[in-house]
CSV table of C-alpha atoms and ligand atoms in Angstrom, one decimal:
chain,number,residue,atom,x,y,z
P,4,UNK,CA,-90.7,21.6,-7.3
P,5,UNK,CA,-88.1,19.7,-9.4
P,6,UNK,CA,-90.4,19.4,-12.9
P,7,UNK,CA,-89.2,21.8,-15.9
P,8,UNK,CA,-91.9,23.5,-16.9
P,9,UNK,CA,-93.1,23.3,-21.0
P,10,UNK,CA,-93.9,26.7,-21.7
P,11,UNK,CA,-96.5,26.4,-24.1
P,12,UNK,CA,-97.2,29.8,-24.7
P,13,UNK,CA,-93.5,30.3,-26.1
P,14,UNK,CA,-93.8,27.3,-28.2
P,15,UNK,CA,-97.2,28.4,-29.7
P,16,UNK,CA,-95.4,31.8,-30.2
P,17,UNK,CA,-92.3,30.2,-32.1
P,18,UNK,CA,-95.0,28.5,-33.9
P,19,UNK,CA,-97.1,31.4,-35.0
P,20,UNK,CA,-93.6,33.1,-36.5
P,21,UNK,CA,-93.3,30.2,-38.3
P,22,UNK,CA,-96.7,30.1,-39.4
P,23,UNK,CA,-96.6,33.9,-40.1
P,24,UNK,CA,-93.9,33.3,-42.7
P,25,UNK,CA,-95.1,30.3,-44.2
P,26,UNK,CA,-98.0,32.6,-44.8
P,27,UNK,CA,-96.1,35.4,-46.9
P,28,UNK,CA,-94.6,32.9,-49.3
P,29,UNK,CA,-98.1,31.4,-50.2
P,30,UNK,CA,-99.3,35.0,-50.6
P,31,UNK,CA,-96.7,35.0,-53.1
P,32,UNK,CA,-97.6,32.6,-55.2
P,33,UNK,CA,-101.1,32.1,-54.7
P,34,UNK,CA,-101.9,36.2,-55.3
P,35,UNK,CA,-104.3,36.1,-51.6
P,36,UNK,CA,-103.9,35.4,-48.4
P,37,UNK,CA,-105.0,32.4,-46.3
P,38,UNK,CA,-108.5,32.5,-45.5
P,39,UNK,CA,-110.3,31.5,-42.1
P,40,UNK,CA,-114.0,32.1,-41.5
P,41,UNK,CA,-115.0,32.2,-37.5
P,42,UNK,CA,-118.8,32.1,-37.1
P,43,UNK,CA,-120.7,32.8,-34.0
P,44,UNK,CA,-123.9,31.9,-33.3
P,45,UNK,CA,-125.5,33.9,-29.9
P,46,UNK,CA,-123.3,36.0,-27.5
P,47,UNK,CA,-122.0,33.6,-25.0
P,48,UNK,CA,-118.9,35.9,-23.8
P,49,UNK,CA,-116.8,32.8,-23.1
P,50,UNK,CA,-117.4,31.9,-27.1
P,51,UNK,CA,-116.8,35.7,-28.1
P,52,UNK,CA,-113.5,36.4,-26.3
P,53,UNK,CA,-112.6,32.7,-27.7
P,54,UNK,CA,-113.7,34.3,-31.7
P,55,UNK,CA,-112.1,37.4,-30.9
P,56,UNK,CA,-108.5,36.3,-30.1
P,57,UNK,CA,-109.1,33.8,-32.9
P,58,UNK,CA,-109.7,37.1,-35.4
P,59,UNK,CA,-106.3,38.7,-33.8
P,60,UNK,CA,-104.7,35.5,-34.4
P,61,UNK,CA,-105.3,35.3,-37.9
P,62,UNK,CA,-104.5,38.6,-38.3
P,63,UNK,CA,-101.4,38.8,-36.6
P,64,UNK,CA,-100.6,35.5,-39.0
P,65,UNK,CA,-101.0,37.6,-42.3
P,66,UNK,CA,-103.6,35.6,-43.1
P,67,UNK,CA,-107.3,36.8,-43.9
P,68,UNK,CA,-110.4,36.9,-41.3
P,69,UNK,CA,-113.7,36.6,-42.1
P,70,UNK,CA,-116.5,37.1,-39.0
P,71,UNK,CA,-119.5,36.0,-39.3
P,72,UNK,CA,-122.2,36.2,-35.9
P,73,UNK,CA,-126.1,35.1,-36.4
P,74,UNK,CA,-128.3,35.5,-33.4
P,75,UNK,CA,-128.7,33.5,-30.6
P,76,UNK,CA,-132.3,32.3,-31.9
P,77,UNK,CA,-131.1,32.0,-36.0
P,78,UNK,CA,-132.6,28.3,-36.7
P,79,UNK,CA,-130.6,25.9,-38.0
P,80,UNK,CA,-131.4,26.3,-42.0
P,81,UNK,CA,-129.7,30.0,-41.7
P,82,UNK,CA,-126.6,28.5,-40.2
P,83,UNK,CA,-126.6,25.8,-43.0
P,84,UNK,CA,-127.0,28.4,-45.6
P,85,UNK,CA,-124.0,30.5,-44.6
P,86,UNK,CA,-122.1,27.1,-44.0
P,87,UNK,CA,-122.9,26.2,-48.1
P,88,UNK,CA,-121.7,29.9,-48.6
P,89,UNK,CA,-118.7,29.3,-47.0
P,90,UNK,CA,-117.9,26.2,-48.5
P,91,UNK,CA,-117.6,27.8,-51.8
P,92,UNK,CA,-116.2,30.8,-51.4
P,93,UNK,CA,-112.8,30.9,-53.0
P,94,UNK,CA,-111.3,33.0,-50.5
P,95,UNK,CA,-111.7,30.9,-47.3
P,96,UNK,CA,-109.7,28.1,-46.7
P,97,UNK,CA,-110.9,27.2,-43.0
P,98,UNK,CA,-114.0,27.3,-41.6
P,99,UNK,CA,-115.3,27.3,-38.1
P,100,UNK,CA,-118.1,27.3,-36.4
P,101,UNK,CA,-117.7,27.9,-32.3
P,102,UNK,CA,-119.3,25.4,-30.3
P,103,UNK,CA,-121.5,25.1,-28.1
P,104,UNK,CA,-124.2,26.0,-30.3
P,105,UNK,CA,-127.6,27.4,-29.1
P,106,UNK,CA,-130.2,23.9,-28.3
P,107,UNK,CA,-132.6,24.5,-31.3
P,108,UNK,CA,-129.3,23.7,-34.2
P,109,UNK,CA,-128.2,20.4,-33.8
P,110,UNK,CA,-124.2,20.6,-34.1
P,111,UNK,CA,-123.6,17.3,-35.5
P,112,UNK,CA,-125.8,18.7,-38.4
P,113,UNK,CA,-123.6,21.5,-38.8
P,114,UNK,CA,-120.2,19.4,-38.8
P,115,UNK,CA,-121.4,17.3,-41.4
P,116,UNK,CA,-122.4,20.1,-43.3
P,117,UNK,CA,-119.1,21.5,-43.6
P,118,UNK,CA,-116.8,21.0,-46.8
P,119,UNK,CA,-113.7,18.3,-45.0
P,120,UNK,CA,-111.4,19.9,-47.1
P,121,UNK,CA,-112.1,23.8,-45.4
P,122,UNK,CA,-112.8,21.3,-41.6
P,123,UNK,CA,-109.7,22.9,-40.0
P,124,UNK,CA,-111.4,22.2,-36.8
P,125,UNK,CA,-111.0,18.5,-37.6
P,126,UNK,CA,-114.6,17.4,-36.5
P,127,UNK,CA,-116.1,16.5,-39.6
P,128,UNK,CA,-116.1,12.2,-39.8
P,129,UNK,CA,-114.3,12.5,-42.9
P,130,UNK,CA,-111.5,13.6,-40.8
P,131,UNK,CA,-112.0,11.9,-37.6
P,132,UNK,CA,-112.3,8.6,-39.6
P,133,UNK,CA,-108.8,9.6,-41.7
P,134,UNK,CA,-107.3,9.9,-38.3
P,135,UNK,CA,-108.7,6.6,-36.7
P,136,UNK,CA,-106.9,4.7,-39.9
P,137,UNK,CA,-103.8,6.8,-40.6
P,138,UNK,CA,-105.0,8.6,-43.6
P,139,UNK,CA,-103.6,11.8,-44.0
P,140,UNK,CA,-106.3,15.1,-42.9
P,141,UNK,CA,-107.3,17.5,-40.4
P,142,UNK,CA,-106.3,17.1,-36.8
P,143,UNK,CA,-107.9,18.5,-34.4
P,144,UNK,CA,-106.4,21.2,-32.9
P,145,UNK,CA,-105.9,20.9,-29.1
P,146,UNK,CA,-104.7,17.3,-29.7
P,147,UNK,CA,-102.2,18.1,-32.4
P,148,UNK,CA,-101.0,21.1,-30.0
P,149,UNK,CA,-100.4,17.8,-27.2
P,150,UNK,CA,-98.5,16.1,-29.8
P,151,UNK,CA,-96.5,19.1,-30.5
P,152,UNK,CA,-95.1,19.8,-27.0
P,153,UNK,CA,-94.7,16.1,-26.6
P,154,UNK,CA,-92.5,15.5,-29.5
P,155,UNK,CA,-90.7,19.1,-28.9
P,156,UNK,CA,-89.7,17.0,-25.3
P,157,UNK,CA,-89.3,13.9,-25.2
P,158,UNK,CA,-88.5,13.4,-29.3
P,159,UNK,CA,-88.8,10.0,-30.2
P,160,UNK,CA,-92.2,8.6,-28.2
P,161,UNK,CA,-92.2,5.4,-29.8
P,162,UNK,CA,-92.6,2.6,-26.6
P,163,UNK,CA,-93.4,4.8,-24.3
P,164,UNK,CA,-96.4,3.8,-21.9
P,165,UNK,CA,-99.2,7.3,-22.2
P,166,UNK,CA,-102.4,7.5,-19.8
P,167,UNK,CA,-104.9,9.7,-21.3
P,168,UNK,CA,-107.5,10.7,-18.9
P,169,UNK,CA,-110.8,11.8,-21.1
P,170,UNK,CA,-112.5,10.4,-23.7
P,171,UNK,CA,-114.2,13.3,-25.8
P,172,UNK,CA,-113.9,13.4,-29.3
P,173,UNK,CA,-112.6,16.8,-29.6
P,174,UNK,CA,-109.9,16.0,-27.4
P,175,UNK,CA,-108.9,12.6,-25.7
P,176,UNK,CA,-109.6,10.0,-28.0
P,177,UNK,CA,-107.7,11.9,-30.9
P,178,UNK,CA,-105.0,12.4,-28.3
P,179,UNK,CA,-105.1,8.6,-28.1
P,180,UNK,CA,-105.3,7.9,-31.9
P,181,UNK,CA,-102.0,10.4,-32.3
P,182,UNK,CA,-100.2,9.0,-29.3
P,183,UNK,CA,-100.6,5.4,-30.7
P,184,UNK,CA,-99.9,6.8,-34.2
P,185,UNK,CA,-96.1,8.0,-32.8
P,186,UNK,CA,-95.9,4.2,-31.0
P,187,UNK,CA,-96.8,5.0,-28.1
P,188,UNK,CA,-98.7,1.8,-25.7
P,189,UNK,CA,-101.3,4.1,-25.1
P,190,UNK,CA,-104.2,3.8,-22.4
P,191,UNK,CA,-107.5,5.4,-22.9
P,192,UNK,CA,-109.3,6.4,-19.2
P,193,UNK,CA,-112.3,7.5,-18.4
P,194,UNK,CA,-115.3,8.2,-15.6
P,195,UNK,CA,-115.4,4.1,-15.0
P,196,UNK,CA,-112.1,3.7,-15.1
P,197,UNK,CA,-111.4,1.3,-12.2
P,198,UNK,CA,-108.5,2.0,-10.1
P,199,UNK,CA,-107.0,5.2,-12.2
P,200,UNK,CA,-104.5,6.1,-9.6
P,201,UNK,CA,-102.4,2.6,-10.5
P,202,UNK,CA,-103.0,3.3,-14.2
P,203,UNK,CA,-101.6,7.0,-14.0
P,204,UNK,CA,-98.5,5.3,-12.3
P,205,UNK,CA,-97.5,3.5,-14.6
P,206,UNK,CA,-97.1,6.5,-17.7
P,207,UNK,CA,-94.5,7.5,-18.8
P,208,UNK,CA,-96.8,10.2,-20.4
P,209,UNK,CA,-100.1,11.8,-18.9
P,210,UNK,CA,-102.1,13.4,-20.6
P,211,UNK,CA,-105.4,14.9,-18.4
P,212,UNK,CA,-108.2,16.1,-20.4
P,213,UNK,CA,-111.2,15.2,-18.1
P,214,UNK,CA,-112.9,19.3,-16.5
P,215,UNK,CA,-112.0,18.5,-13.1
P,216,UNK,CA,-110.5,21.0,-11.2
P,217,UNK,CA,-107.0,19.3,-9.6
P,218,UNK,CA,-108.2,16.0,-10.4
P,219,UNK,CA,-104.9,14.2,-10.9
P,220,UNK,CA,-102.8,13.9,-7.9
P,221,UNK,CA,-99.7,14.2,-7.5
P,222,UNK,CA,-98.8,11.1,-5.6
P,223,UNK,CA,-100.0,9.0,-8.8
P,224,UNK,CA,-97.4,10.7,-11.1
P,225,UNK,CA,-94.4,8.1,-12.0
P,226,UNK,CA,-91.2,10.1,-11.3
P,227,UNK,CA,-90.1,11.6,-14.0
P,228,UNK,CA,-93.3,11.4,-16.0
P,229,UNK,CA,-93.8,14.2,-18.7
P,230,UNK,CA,-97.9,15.6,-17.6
P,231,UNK,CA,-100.0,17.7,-19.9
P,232,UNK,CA,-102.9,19.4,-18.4
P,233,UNK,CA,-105.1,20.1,-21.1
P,234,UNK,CA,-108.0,21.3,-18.0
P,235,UNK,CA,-109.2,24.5,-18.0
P,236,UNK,CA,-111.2,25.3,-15.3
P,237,UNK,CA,-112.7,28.2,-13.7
P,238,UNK,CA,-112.7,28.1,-9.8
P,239,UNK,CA,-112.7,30.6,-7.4
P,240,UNK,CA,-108.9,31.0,-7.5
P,241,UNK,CA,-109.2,31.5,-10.9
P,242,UNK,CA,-108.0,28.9,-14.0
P,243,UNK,CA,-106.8,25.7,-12.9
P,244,UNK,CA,-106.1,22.3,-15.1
P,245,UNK,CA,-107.2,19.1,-14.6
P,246,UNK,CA,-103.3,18.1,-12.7
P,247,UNK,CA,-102.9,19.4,-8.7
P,248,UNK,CA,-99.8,21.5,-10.3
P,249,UNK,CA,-97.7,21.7,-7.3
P,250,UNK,CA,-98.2,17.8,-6.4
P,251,UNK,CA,-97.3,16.6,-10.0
P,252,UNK,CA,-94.3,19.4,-10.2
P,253,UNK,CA,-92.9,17.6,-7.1
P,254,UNK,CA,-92.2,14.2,-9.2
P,255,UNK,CA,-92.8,14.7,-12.8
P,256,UNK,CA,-89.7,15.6,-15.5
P,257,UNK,CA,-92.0,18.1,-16.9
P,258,UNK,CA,-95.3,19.5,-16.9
P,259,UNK,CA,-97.6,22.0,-18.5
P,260,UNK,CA,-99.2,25.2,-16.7
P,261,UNK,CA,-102.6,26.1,-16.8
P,262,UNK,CA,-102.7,28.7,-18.6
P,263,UNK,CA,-99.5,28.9,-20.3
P,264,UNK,CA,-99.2,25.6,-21.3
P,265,UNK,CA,-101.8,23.5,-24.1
P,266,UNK,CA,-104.0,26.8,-24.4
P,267,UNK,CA,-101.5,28.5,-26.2
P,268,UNK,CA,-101.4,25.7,-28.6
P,269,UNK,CA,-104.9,25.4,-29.4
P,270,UNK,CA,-105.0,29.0,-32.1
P,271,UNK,CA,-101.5,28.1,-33.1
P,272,UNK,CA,-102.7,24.7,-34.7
P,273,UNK,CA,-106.1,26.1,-35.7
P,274,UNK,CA,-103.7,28.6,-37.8
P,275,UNK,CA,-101.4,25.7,-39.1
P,276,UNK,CA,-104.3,24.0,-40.3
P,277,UNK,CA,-105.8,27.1,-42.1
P,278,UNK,CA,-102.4,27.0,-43.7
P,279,UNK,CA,-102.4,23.6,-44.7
P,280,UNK,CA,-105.9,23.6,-46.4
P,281,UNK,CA,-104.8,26.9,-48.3
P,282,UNK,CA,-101.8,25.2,-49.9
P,283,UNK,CA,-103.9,21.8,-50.7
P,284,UNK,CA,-106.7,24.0,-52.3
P,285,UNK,CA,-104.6,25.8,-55.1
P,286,UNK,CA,-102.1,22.5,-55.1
P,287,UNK,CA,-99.0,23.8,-53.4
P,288,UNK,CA,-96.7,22.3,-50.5
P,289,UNK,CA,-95.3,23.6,-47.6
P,290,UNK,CA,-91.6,22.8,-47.3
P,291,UNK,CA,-90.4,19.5,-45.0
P,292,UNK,CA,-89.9,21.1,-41.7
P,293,UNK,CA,-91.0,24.4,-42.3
P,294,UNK,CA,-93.9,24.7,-39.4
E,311,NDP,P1,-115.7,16.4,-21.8
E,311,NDP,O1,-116.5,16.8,-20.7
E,311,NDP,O2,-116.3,16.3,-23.2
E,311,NDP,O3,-115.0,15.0,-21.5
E,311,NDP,C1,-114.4,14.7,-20.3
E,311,NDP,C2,-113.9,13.3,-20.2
E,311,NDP,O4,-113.3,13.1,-18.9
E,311,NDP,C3,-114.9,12.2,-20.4
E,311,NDP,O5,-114.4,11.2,-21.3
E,311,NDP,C4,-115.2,11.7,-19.0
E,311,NDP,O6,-115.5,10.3,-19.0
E,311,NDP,C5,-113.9,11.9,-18.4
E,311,NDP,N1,-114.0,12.0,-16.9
E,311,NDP,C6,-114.9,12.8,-16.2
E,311,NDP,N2,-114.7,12.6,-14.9
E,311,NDP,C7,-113.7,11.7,-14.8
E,311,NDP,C8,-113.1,11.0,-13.7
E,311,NDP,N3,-113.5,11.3,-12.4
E,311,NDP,N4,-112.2,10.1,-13.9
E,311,NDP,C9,-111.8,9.8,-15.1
E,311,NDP,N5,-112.3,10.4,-16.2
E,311,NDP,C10,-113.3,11.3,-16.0
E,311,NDP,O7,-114.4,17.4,-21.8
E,311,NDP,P2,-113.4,17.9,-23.0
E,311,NDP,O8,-112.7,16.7,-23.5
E,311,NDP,O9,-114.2,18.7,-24.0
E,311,NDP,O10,-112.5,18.8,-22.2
E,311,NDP,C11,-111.7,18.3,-21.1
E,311,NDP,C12,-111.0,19.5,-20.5
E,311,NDP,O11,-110.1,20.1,-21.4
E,311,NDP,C13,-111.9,20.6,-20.0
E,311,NDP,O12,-111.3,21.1,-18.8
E,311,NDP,C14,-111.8,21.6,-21.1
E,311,NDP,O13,-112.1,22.9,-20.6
E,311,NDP,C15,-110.4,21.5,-21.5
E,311,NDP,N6,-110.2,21.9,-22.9
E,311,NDP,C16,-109.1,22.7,-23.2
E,311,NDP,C17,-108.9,23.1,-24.5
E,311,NDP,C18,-107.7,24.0,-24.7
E,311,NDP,O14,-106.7,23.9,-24.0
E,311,NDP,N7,-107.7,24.8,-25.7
E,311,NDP,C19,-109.7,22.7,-25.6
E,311,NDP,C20,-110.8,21.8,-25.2
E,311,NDP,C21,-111.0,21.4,-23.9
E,311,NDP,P3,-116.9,9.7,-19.6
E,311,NDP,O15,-116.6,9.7,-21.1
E,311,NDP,O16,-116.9,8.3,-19.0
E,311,NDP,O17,-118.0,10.6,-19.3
C-alpha cells in the first residue's frame, strides 16, 4: 500500500472543536444555544443509532437537542403538523427528519414542507436549486463533508479532472455541482455509464458514491489519484465502501477508509450547518475561517 490515508474521523473531530467553540460565542450573544430538532418516524434501528449519535453530537457541540419519534404508522398530516411546529419554534434552528420514511408519508411532501432557512439537511429545492446556480444556502451534508477532505488535500482543485460514480440527489449530483463549483472538469457516472473503468482512469479525483460493495477496482485508479469512498456497506465481513480498499491503496495518492473516512464527516457538517442557520436567523456572522 503506498496511498496516505485521509483520516476523516480526525478531521470531523478538528471540526466539531471548531464547531463547539463557534457555538459558545453565539451563546454569547444570542442568550441560547443553537437548536437542532432530529425527528423519527418508526423504529428502524439503523435510523435510531443514526438519531442517537446525532443527539450526542449536538450535545457534545454545546448546542441544543430536541427528539422528536412518532410511530411507525403516524400518517402523514401528524408529521406535517409537528414539521409547521418546528418551523416556528424560536428555539430550533435545524431541522431534520431521518429518512427513509415509513411507505404511507410521502417524503418529498415532508421536504417541501420544511422552512429552507431551518433545511440543514439541504433537501429542500430551495436549496438544491441555490446550489445548482451558485446561490449561497444549505449543502448537503455528506457532499459538503467530500468537499472538505478534498480541499483539506489537495488545496486548490481548480482543473483538476473528478469521476463521481452515483447520481442521487442526496449525494452524487451535489458532489458534482460542488466539484464543478471549485473548477473542477467534473464527470457525472452512473448505472449506464458505458465503459466506466476508462472514465475512472482518467481522474485525478474519484469520488464513489454508488452502494456496491468493492465496486471500484483498483486497476482503474490513475496513479496518484486522490479516492473518496463515500459506500457504506454491510457485508458479511462487516462495513465496506464502494472502492476495493487494498487495490485502490496500491496506486492512489490518497484514499478514504470505510469507516473512518466520509462517515465521520457526515454529523460534523450536519452540526456546521445547524450553526450556520443559528447565526442567519438572529443576523449574526461567523468569522472568515473560523469552521
Ligand atoms: P443511491 O442508491 O441513491 O444511488 C446510487 C447511484 O449509484 C445511482 O446514481 C446509480 O445509478 C449508481 N450506480 C448503481 N450501480 C452502479 C454501477 N454498477 N455503476 C455505476 N453507477 C452505479 O445511493 P446513495 O447516493 O444514497 O448512496 C450511495 C452510497 O453512499 C451508499 O453506499 C450509501 O450507504 C452511502 N452513503 C453514505 C453516507 C455517509 O457517509 N454518511 C451518506 C449517504 C450515503 P442510476 O442513477 O443509474 O441508478
Amino acid at each position: 500500500m503506498s496511498a496516505d490515508i485521509i483520516d476523516g474521523k480526525a478531521f470531523a473531530a478538528a471540526l466539531r472543536a471548531r464547531i463547539a467553540a463557534q457555538t459558545e460565542v453565539f451563546r454569547a450573544a444570542a442568550g441560547r444555544a443553537p437548536g437542532l430538532a432530529v425527528v423519527l418516524v418508526g423504529d428502524d434501528p439503523a435510523s435510531a443509532v443514526y438519531v442517537r449519535n446525532k443527539g450526542k453530537a449536538t450535545m457534545a457541540a454545546g448546542m441544543a437537542g430536541f427528539e422528536h419519534r412518532l410511530p411507525v404508522d403516524c400518517v402523514q398530516a401528524e408529521l406535517l403538523a409537528l414539521i409547521d411546529r418546528l418551523n416556528v419554534d424560536p428555539a430550533v434552528d435545524g431541522i431534520l427528519v431521518q429518512m427513509p420514511l415509513p411507505r404511507q408519508i410521502d417524503a418529498d411532501a415532508v421536504i417541501l414542507a420544511i422552512d429552507p432557512a431551518k433545511d440543514v439537511d439541504g433537501f429542500h429545492p430551495d436549496n438544491v436549486g441555490r446550489l445548482a446556480i451558485g446561490m449561497p444556502g444549505f449543502v448537503p451534508c455528506t457532499p459538503q463533508g467530500c468537499l472538505m477532505l478534498l480541499r483539506d488535500r489537495l488545496g486548490d482543485l481548480s482543473g483538476l479532472d473528478a469521476v463521481v460514480i452515483g447520481r442521487s440527489a442526496i449525494v452524487g449530483k451535489p458532489v458534482a455541482q460542488l466539484l464543478t463549483a471549485t473548477n473542477c472538469t467534473v464527470t457525472l457516472a452512473h448505472s449506464r455509464t458505458r465503459d466506466l473503468a476508462s472514465i475512472v482512469r482518467r481522474a485525478d479525483i474519484v469520488v464513489a458514491a454508488v452502494g456496491q460493495p468493492q465496486m471500484v477496482k483498483g486497476a482503474w485508479i490513475k496513479p496518484g489519484a486522490t479516492v473518496i469512498d463515500v459506500g457504506i456497506n454491510r457485508t458479511e465481513a462487516g462495513i465496506v465502501g464502494d472502492v476495493d480498499f487494498g487495490g485502490a491503496a496500491a496506486v492512489a495518492a490518497a484514499i478514504t477508509p470505510v469507516p473512518g473516512g466520509v462517515g465521520p464527516m457526515t454529523i460534523a457538517c450536519l452540526l456546521r450547518n445547524t450553526l450556520i442557520a443559528a447565526h442567519i436567523r438572529i443576523g449574526l456572522h461567523i468569522a472568515e475561517g473560523a469552521l
